Amino acid sequence: MSDKCEERATMIAAGDLQEFAPCGRQHCQRHPHALTLQLRQLQPASELWSSDGAAGLVGSLQEVTIHEKRRESWQLRKGVSAVGEEVDYDEELYVASNMVIWSKGSKNQASTVYKAFTVDSPVLQALWCDFTIPQEKSEKSEVEKCICILQNSCINVHSIEGKDYIAALPFQVANVWPTKYGLLFERSSSSHEMPPSPPREPLPTMFSMLHPLDEITPLVCKSGGVFGSARVQYVADYTLRIVFLNAEPSIMMTYDTVQSLHTVWALRRVKPEEQNTVLKFAEQMGTPQHVATSSSLTAHLRSLSKGDSPVASPFQNYSSIHSQSRSVSSPSTQSRSPSISNMAALSRSHSPALGVHSFSGVQRFNFSSNAQSPKRHSITHSPNSTSSDSFLIPETEPIVPELCIDHLWTETITNMRLEKNSQASKVFITTDLCGQKFLCFLVESQLQLRCVKFQESNDKSQLIFGSVTNIQAKDAAPVQGIDTLLVLEGSGNLVLYSGVVRVGKVFIPGLPAPSLTMSNQMPRPSTPLDSISTPSKPLNKHLGPLEEGVLLSPVPELRDSSKLHDSSYIEDCTFQQLGTFIHALRDPVHNRVTLELSNNTMVRITIPEIATSELVKRCLQGLKSILPKEIAVQMLVKWYNAYNAPGGPSYHSEWNLFVTCLMNMMGYNTERLAWTRNLDFEGSLSPVIAPKKARPSETGSDEDWEYLLNSDYHRNFESHPVAKALRLEPLEISPPKDDFSQSLSLDSSTLLFTHIPAIFFVLHLIYEELKLNSLMGEGIRSLVVLLVQLARDLKLEAYIDYYYRDYPALVKTSRQTCIVDQVQTGFMHHPSFFSAEPPSIFQWLSSCLKGEGVQPYPYLPGICERTKLVVLSVALYILGDERAVSNEASHYLYKITSGNDALICSFRQSTSVSSLAEKLVIWMTNVGFTLRDLESLPFGVALPIRDAIYYCREQPASDWPEAVCLLIGRQDLSKQACEGNLQKGKSVMLSSDIPSGSESEEDEDGMNDMNEEVMSLIWSEDLRVQEVRRLLQSARPVRVNVVQMPEASDHEYIEEKENRLLQLCQRTMALPVGRGMFTLFSYHPVPTEQLPIPKLNLTGRAPPRNTTVDLNSGNIDVPPNMACWASFHNGVAAGLKIAPASQIDSAWIVYNKPKIAELANEYAGFLMALGLNGHLTKLATLNIHDYLTKGHEMTSIGLLLGVSAAKLGTMDMAITRLLSIHIPALLPPTSTELDVPHNVQVAAVIGIGLVYQGTAHRHTAEVLLAEIGRPPGPEMEYCTDRESYSLKNYYMLGWGNLIGMSDLNVPEQLYQYMVGGHRRFQAGMHREKHKSPSYQIKEGDTINVDVTCPGATLALAMIYLKTNNRSIADWLQAPDTMYLLDFVKPEFLLLRTLARCLILWDDILPNSKWVNSNVPQVETLTHFLFMLLIRQAHVYIIAGACLSLGFRFAGSENLAAFKCLYKYATDFLKCLSAPTASITGHYNLETCLSVLLLSLAMVMAGSGNLKVLQLCRFMHKKTGGEMNYGFHLAHHMALGLLFLGGGRYSLSTSNSSIAALLCALYPHFPVHSTDNRYHLQALRHLYVLAAEPRLLTPVDVDSNTPCYALIEVTYKGTQWYAEATEELMAPTLLPELHLLKQIRVKGPRYWELLIDLSKGTHHLKSILSKGGILYVKLRAGQLSYKEDPMGWRSLLAQTVTHRNSEARAFKAVRRLERREMSETFELWQIKLVLEFFSSRSHQERMSRNPNRGLFMNSEFLPVMKCTIDNALDQWLQAGGDISLHSYLSGQPTEESQLSMLACFLIYHSVPTPSQLAAGGLEGSTNFSELLLKFKQLNMPVRALLRLAPLLLRNPQSMVL
């Protein structure tokens, strides 16, 4: 019985007592809503005030508080951090009236409100729930963490990301439960439903909702039928109530109110076949009777829905569980009903703020609680009743169930369970200390806690429930943190249980113990105490000899709960006076629980942990894994009681306490064992641990005296000054007899005695495991003392020797053994895995390195994880066995368990792996090994792993996951991988992307958000960027410098100044287009602020007095609307700053709409820009419609172009409709003629072309073709900018890239349009329109070539782009006779040449010879006119050829093309200033020069080339004479292209890009700012479609700043050149990606990095699109190129670096020389290092890759080796050989020599004396015999040479 008593008496001290009040309560009082609530309820009080004064007020106040009390509730859970790491705080969800408050924080003082929600009606329930959203692409589903708030008629769901949903409820909900899949609703059953009078299906009572946007569906249950056939049906039993629901494992518990039984169900998703069964249910019923019943469900639902239900519900009809009109097999039974499913699909992608209610099935499905009319039963029970319901409502889809419950277990019926209400009030799942799971439910009416044990079946498919154990309890709560549960007994005692094993009573400091503690103030009761002592045990037996100091008073605890209830005495005696007792337990979280006290206060207590020190935790884990479960639980309970006794030990002595406790349980008498006796305990020693030895007599004995003399107390006393003062003689202590003479015996009856060998072996394995963690040195030393004691007592010589070699200094100190006699040894259970040879991890590694055969290494799963990792990594890397890390690890590891778990996780190979090193590194990251783990491995063990890492660091693959890159120390790669996984929106911002607010307002020139940091790296030598900003700014007034002539009057002077300003304004108005190019995609707008648009300043300042010159003074004529297109361009330029990756939504776009009408043009441009960078797709259709109906021409143009650019090439139908309204040709012939402005029509046609780009769409092509040659109709309709319209049609026709529509004979028709001829008969529906001729323009029946030629020419070019089609190209050949030349306008020659060269794409060569070859040879006449013609033709043809050269090499920075074009540009400049310029015409030369400038800028796009910049600047300064708006536009576009996107963008030469560029750079420039005759100005911005990000910016991963790095680019071979490599200094623009094979970051400064483009360019494309950031990592000892341009300082730095591990190893060698080694740990490491470098696998690797760097300098190893050899040899000569000899012959050695001897034995791998004896080495006479005999002992020869003199009797025979 002693066990029982002991267990009953122990107490556990709970820590950390704190008053508890829910955090939400305080917040509610401060909440603004609370005040109004109270005022509203206090209103009547004021009227009562007069009559009965204060009483009324008090009364109403009381009413309020009572009211409030009733409505509050809260729940707590363990904190969940956003990142997913472990956090230790509580989260609280508090509900009061219509507020829900969610707070986080551990203690009351520190908790903060995280979210507070206020809803309209009182909250019935609030809970946390996680919804899973299945992803389309991946298997994994995303989890949406939400809070659900249940109100009367709806449920609100708020997700952490900020999405809010409201779902209306179709019935009254009694309860909501969160499940693994979503929510589960219980319908509250109203009274009238109880007895269904007609025999019809009852309505389901439980429903599930898997996502707030899905419908609520009924739950089905699958229960076994009578004959084992499972039946699937709806859960419609209103007697079932849910009492508990759990997510992991997914189970639910219900209570049957009729049978009073609890049942457990498994909750899972429905299988498709079960859905079908339920839905088909009606069809299978044969008789019409049944058909009627099921349909009456439908009818019932429908009649209900006619009632005035409180809320319109968006639920699909539940109606036809069967429906006749549709065959059962139809697929839609699986699908969701259409009306909601689209919503659901939509919702997953958008925040569902709008339109959550989908009122498709508005009134279909309402259970309202009002009484129904009796009419509903009147449906006749006849076969045709089914058809009769189809009149009531049209046929609808059935609701498909989502979740199903399977029956698992029902409690057995017993007689005592007949009372009605035995429903469980609390249910929870708890785990005991050994991991067995219990489902516990508290039946309060019987004061019972019933615990059911359950476990998973072997195949993990189902749960198996076991027996039920009853514990008497008034309340209970689980303590998950330490796998126990708290039980509140009827007597008011708190008791801790683990599973169903009682651990002990909990003592709460600060609360009086509930047993009848008598204190002085308490009157002693008259009844003698014994009379109420419980009958179970009389008083004196309660207190055994072991338990004096534990109970606080000699009063027994009350045991019998039945007595408690009727014993009025107890009520009077204790609880009344003590005032407080524990009334209930609630809110258990981790290891904290709240106690509700009887005086309505709450306190929160903490149940202490099982162990805090890492070492004790490890040992407990090991013991738990090896002992049988029952014994393990008992052992843990004893330890727990000892550790947590009131006033227990502190952290420091935890290990000592553990050792004492463990040895007591193994049968040792720790009081008598010298070293355990001296273990220091702080705090009292609990009597449980050290039971006092049984006294032989009451009088005492000599031993007691000796014990006292040996005690610490005596020693302290002797040294006390008082002792000296009194001159007390120190007592002679006879040496304690215990040490050698008297040996102690073990008590074999104790708990763990039989398991000592198993425990010893496990502790030894833990010791080996700790050796692999260099941070656990202290723990190893503590553990080895215990191991030595056990090894000695078990007489394990090999182990003692082994420990001696590890810790020579420690082992020699303890010598005391305990005798275990033979009989007792028989009791001991020697496990099968116990090995006589001690397993040593270092020895195992050493054998591997030397290539000897190895045995599998024993390992404890879950505890010795490092051992497993090291063993397997060495097996893989050194032995080269790749199967080691697949699941066949049993060759190397031998698993020790008491159970049979599955072996190691298999290793999935996902990434590209070539060598063993890569395999090792990837495997290590898969098992979760990190750099921190590597740093704590001892350096010798870590060396092979570090070697593999070093190898991988040199040559990593670009597709390795982030964790691998971190492990190999390539943070550059890991950061790249991590940025790559970000969503599109979160682009990487470098430091200077943050808009600077410091610049003053007038400085706002629209260019301040450029990334200065990167630009200063690209162009570091000069200030060209500032210069470009100066040239392109249009926000400041210009300088009007006019000198006043003496003869001019003041008035004339003013006019002259204004005329000059007008000239300058032509330039200012052309600037924004170039500025848009320069700032392209450089800014991320703040969503709360408007986009700053710099103003377009058309005023001037005249020196010297700086007077303002304005055009609006009325002195000169200014063209009307002069600036309207300029401000449109200004808006586009501002909008194009926005990067495509920015976060923008529809609201922000509308928010930017200006208030003043003057800015409407800018806004129109802004809309077009948003289309070009792809943001306009976010604009709601409603808003688009809104803008178009305003009828503002510019807005319409911008919007139509923007929308179509955003939908480029998608053939989007909605956009097509939008555009067609604006194109008469695409409308049906009978439609009303809309008055669409001409420019808008042009924009719409272009839009059609963009939307249908590259699609060869038939109908569109026909219409466009007809439109090119449209004759001018009546009423002047098309006669203004017809050229522009025709040109647009070409574009679009070409953009449709129609090759292959031969039946339309497009080319012939285009050719005719190009060269002229008779008009064809108009076919098709529009011919009626063109019967009557124009009234103003006389046009014959021939084609007007002036209008159609440009369009047709370029349409041909586009259709046959890059096809090298000679026959078409010949049509475009320039005429070679004077006669024919006379027929073609010179400008058209430019287009023809351009078109021809674009078709013959591959013929274009970058040299002047090729350019000149385009000029036809014409025999010249000297006539002046012909001369003029030829000169004009010549310059235009040259310009056309040069432009095509620009297209061919766009964005390539091709040097030959640049030189060739530059030569022609300078030629044209000379021509302009030459006297013959007037012959060719200034206008023509200027046009050609502009074309050349644009070609140059295209070739050098983004590069900021200085020579081109100088040309542009020269042209910028020319403002007078022929220079009109168009030329300025061209020059500044060239400047913009040159610095495209601030040097980050370049041009692409794909087909669509060339089309876009042709459109943007069309070589006919507007004459003035409102000129759209030949080309719509808005199209100049389409260059955006050709721009692509190609800047690669290296960013140093450590400092996160851009830097220089050398990269090597390899081009693929082509027909023009072979494969070539080129070195570039990044940041640099890359060539087009399809030309490249690979890109490499080159050493020596940075770690190398390879991006292989042969596998696909998407990786590099994603890098470039995110700002081109390529992370690079500087090698150690190197400086960046900025700090050290020549690389001289790095070399110096290299010689200084040294490695940490070498230094550490050296210290150990020095210590060895000084003979100060107390442990051999570091010597082992050096030995492993030496063995690694001489291992075969390493030698092979070196021979394969000779120039590969080593970690350690090759000179270092031999030096170290020699030093150690010398030190040990000197020791041998200085007398070490004697101690070595005595060791080998088994005699005791001198103490001083012990540590050096151990070093020698380890370093030379000397076998133990027992092994030597077994080898029979004694009789050997010569060395060769020794060699043979030592062969099987694997001892190296150099060690044998040193041993030979000792082993051979005569040293002379060394000579062979």
PDB file of C-alpha atoms in Angstrom, residues 1319-1428:
ATOM      1  CA  ARG A1319     -11.723  52.143-108.358  1.00  0.00           C
ATOM      2  CA  ARG A1320     -13.277  48.754-107.861  1.00  0.00           C
ATOM      3  CA  PHE A1321     -16.973  48.368-107.425  1.00  0.00           C
ATOM      4  CA  GLN A1322     -17.911  48.626-103.792  1.00  0.00           C
ATOM      5  CA  ALA A1323     -19.280  45.347-102.665  1.00  0.00           C
ATOM      6  CA  GLY A1324     -21.063  44.562 -99.462  1.00  0.00           C
ATOM      7  CA  MET A1325     -23.586  46.152 -97.286  1.00  0.00           C
ATOM      8  CA  HIS A1326     -22.221  49.673 -97.318  1.00  0.00           C
ATOM      9  CA  ARG A1327     -22.392  50.269-101.027  1.00  0.00           C
ATOM     10  CA  GLU A1328     -25.647  52.221-100.844  1.00  0.00           C
ATOM     11  CA  LYS A1329     -23.953  54.858 -98.798  1.00  0.00           C
ATOM     12  CA  HIS A1330     -21.468  55.653-101.504  1.00  0.00           C
ATOM     13  CA  LYS A1331     -23.820  56.093-104.457  1.00  0.00           C
ATOM     14  CA  SER A1332     -23.990  59.845-104.192  1.00  0.00           C
ATOM     15  CA  PRO A1333     -20.633  61.641-104.682  1.00  0.00           C
ATOM     16  CA  SER A1334     -19.205  64.257-102.401  1.00  0.00           C
ATOM     17  CA  TYR A1335     -20.447  67.744-102.925  1.00  0.00           C
ATOM     18  CA  GLN A1336     -17.120  69.444-102.386  1.00  0.00           C
ATOM     19  CA  ILE A1337     -14.308  67.260-103.611  1.00  0.00           C
ATOM     20  CA  LYS A1338     -14.183  66.247-107.193  1.00  0.00           C
ATOM     21  CA  GLU A1339     -12.744  62.811-107.279  1.00  0.00           C
ATOM     22  CA  GLY A1340     -13.013  60.749-110.439  1.00  0.00           C
ATOM     23  CA  ASP A1341     -13.418  57.053-110.590  1.00  0.00           C
ATOM     24  CA  THR A1342      -9.753  56.516-109.866  1.00  0.00           C
ATOM     25  CA  ILE A1343      -8.285  55.941-106.465  1.00  0.00           C
ATOM     26  CA  ASN A1344      -6.944  58.993-104.675  1.00  0.00           C
ATOM     27  CA  VAL A1345      -3.425  57.754-104.114  1.00  0.00           C
ATOM     28  CA  ASP A1346      -2.498  60.705-101.936  1.00  0.00           C
ATOM     29  CA  VAL A1347      -4.927  59.386 -99.353  1.00  0.00           C
ATOM     30  CA  THR A1348      -4.506  55.640 -99.647  1.00  0.00           C
ATOM     31  CA  CYS A1349      -0.844  55.163-100.486  1.00  0.00           C
ATOM     32  CA  PRO A1350       0.742  55.471 -97.018  1.00  0.00           C
ATOM     33  CA  GLY A1351      -1.826  53.151 -95.488  1.00  0.00           C
ATOM     34  CA  ALA A1352      -1.564  50.538 -98.179  1.00  0.00           C
ATOM     35  CA  THR A1353       2.237  50.647 -98.203  1.00  0.00           C
ATOM     36  CA  LEU A1354       2.577  50.065 -94.524  1.00  0.00           C
ATOM     37  CA  ALA A1355      -0.206  47.476 -94.480  1.00  0.00           C
ATOM     38  CA  LEU A1356       1.825  45.438 -96.948  1.00  0.00           C
ATOM     39  CA  ALA A1357       4.915  45.925 -94.805  1.00  0.00           C
ATOM     40  CA  MET A1358       3.101  44.677 -91.751  1.00  0.00           C
ATOM     41  CA  ILE A1359       1.464  41.704 -93.387  1.00  0.00           C
ATOM     42  CA  TYR A1360       4.730  40.496 -94.863  1.00  0.00           C
ATOM     43  CA  LEU A1361       6.985  41.678 -92.023  1.00  0.00           C
ATOM     44  CA  LYS A1362      10.240  39.630 -91.828  1.00  0.00           C
ATOM     45  CA  THR A1363       8.964  37.146 -94.417  1.00  0.00           C
ATOM     46  CA  ASN A1364      11.710  37.973 -96.985  1.00  0.00           C
ATOM     47  CA  ASN A1365       9.025  37.732 -99.679  1.00  0.00           C
ATOM     48  CA  ARG A1366      10.765  39.035-102.834  1.00  0.00           C
ATOM     49  CA  SER A1367       7.730  39.365-105.086  1.00  0.00           C
ATOM     50  CA  ILE A1368       5.918  41.686-102.711  1.00  0.00           C
ATOM     51  CA  ALA A1369       9.147  43.568-102.024  1.00  0.00           C
ATOM     52  CA  ASP A1370       9.593  44.215-105.739  1.00  0.00           C
ATOM     53  CA  TRP A1371       6.252  46.047-105.850  1.00  0.00           C
ATOM     54  CA  LEU A1372       7.735  48.408-103.292  1.00  0.00           C
ATOM     55  CA  GLN A1373      10.980  49.003-105.232  1.00  0.00           C
ATOM     56  CA  ALA A1374      11.557  52.719-105.837  1.00  0.00           C
ATOM     57  CA  PRO A1375      10.914  53.642-109.506  1.00  0.00           C
ATOM     58  CA  ASP A1376      14.097  53.779-111.519  1.00  0.00           C
ATOM     59  CA  THR A1377      13.021  56.128-114.327  1.00  0.00           C
ATOM     60  CA  MET A1378      12.423  59.817-114.212  1.00  0.00           C
ATOM     61  CA  TYR A1379       8.982  59.352-115.687  1.00  0.00           C
ATOM     62  CA  LEU A1380       7.840  57.010-112.997  1.00  0.00           C
ATOM     63  CA  LEU A1381       9.560  58.957-110.235  1.00  0.00           C
ATOM     64  CA  ASP A1382       7.445  61.878-111.222  1.00  0.00           C
ATOM     65  CA  PHE A1383       4.313  59.959-110.234  1.00  0.00           C
ATOM     66  CA  VAL A1384       5.321  59.290-106.647  1.00  0.00           C
ATOM     67  CA  LYS A1385       5.426  61.850-103.891  1.00  0.00           C
ATOM     68  CA  PRO A1386       8.939  61.918-102.398  1.00  0.00           C
ATOM     69  CA  GLU A1387       7.578  61.305 -98.882  1.00  0.00           C
ATOM     70  CA  PHE A1388       5.980  58.110-100.112  1.00  0.00           C
ATOM     71  CA  LEU A1389       9.369  56.894-101.279  1.00  0.00           C
ATOM     72  CA  LEU A1390      10.510  56.947 -97.675  1.00  0.00           C
ATOM     73  CA  LEU A1391       7.580  54.704 -96.717  1.00  0.00           C
ATOM     74  CA  ARG A1392       8.087  52.395 -99.663  1.00  0.00           C
ATOM     75  CA  THR A1393      11.763  51.934 -98.919  1.00  0.00           C
ATOM     76  CA  LEU A1394      10.995  51.332 -95.278  1.00  0.00           C
ATOM     77  CA  ALA A1395       8.277  48.809 -96.128  1.00  0.00           C
ATOM     78  CA  ARG A1396      10.489  47.002 -98.577  1.00  0.00           C
ATOM     79  CA  CYS A1397      13.368  46.683 -96.109  1.00  0.00           C
ATOM     80  CA  LEU A1398      11.059  45.464 -93.351  1.00  0.00           C
ATOM     81  CA  ILE A1399       9.820  42.698 -95.622  1.00  0.00           C
ATOM     82  CA  LEU A1400      13.379  41.756 -96.615  1.00  0.00           C
ATOM     83  CA  TRP A1401      14.358  41.794 -92.924  1.00  0.00           C
ATOM     84  CA  ASP A1402      17.327  39.447 -93.169  1.00  0.00           C
ATOM     85  CA  ASP A1403      18.924  41.474 -95.949  1.00  0.00           C
ATOM     86  CA  ILE A1404      19.437  44.561 -93.816  1.00  0.00           C
ATOM     87  CA  LEU A1405      23.143  45.100 -93.138  1.00  0.00           C
ATOM     88  CA  PRO A1406      24.608  47.787 -90.908  1.00  0.00           C
ATOM     89  CA  ASN A1407      26.843  49.556 -93.444  1.00  0.00           C
ATOM     90  CA  SER A1408      26.589  52.498 -95.799  1.00  0.00           C
ATOM     91  CA  LYS A1409      27.023  50.290 -98.854  1.00  0.00           C
ATOM     92  CA  TRP A1410      23.748  48.555 -98.131  1.00  0.00           C
ATOM     93  CA  VAL A1411      22.007  51.871 -97.403  1.00  0.00           C
ATOM     94  CA  ASN A1412      23.102  53.287-100.739  1.00  0.00           C
ATOM     95  CA  SER A1413      22.057  50.134-102.570  1.00  0.00           C
ATOM     96  CA  ASN A1414      18.445  51.131-101.990  1.00  0.00           C
ATOM     97  CA  VAL A1415      18.821  54.229-104.155  1.00  0.00           C
ATOM     98  CA  PRO A1416      17.836  53.370-107.764  1.00  0.00           C
ATOM     99  CA  GLN A1417      20.222  54.288-110.574  1.00  0.00           C
ATOM    100  CA  VAL A1418      18.438  56.967-112.607  1.00  0.00           C
ATOM    101  CA  GLU A1419      20.074  58.494-115.674  1.00  0.00           C
ATOM    102  CA  THR A1420      19.988  62.165-114.719  1.00  0.00           C
ATOM    103  CA  LEU A1421      18.979  65.106-116.844  1.00  0.00           C
ATOM    104  CA  THR A1422      20.403  68.471-116.097  1.00  0.00           C
ATOM    105  CA  HIS A1423      17.016  70.097-116.038  1.00  0.00           C
ATOM    106  CA  PHE A1424      16.530  71.926-112.778  1.00  0.00           C
ATOM    107  CA  LEU A1425      13.173  70.322-112.005  1.00  0.00           C
ATOM    108  CA  PHE A1426      14.464  66.830-112.485  1.00  0.00           C
ATOM    109  CA  MET A1427      17.470  67.628-110.396  1.00  0.00           C
ATOM    110  CA  LEU A1428      15.172  68.791-107.597  1.00  0.00           C
TER     111      LEU A1428
END
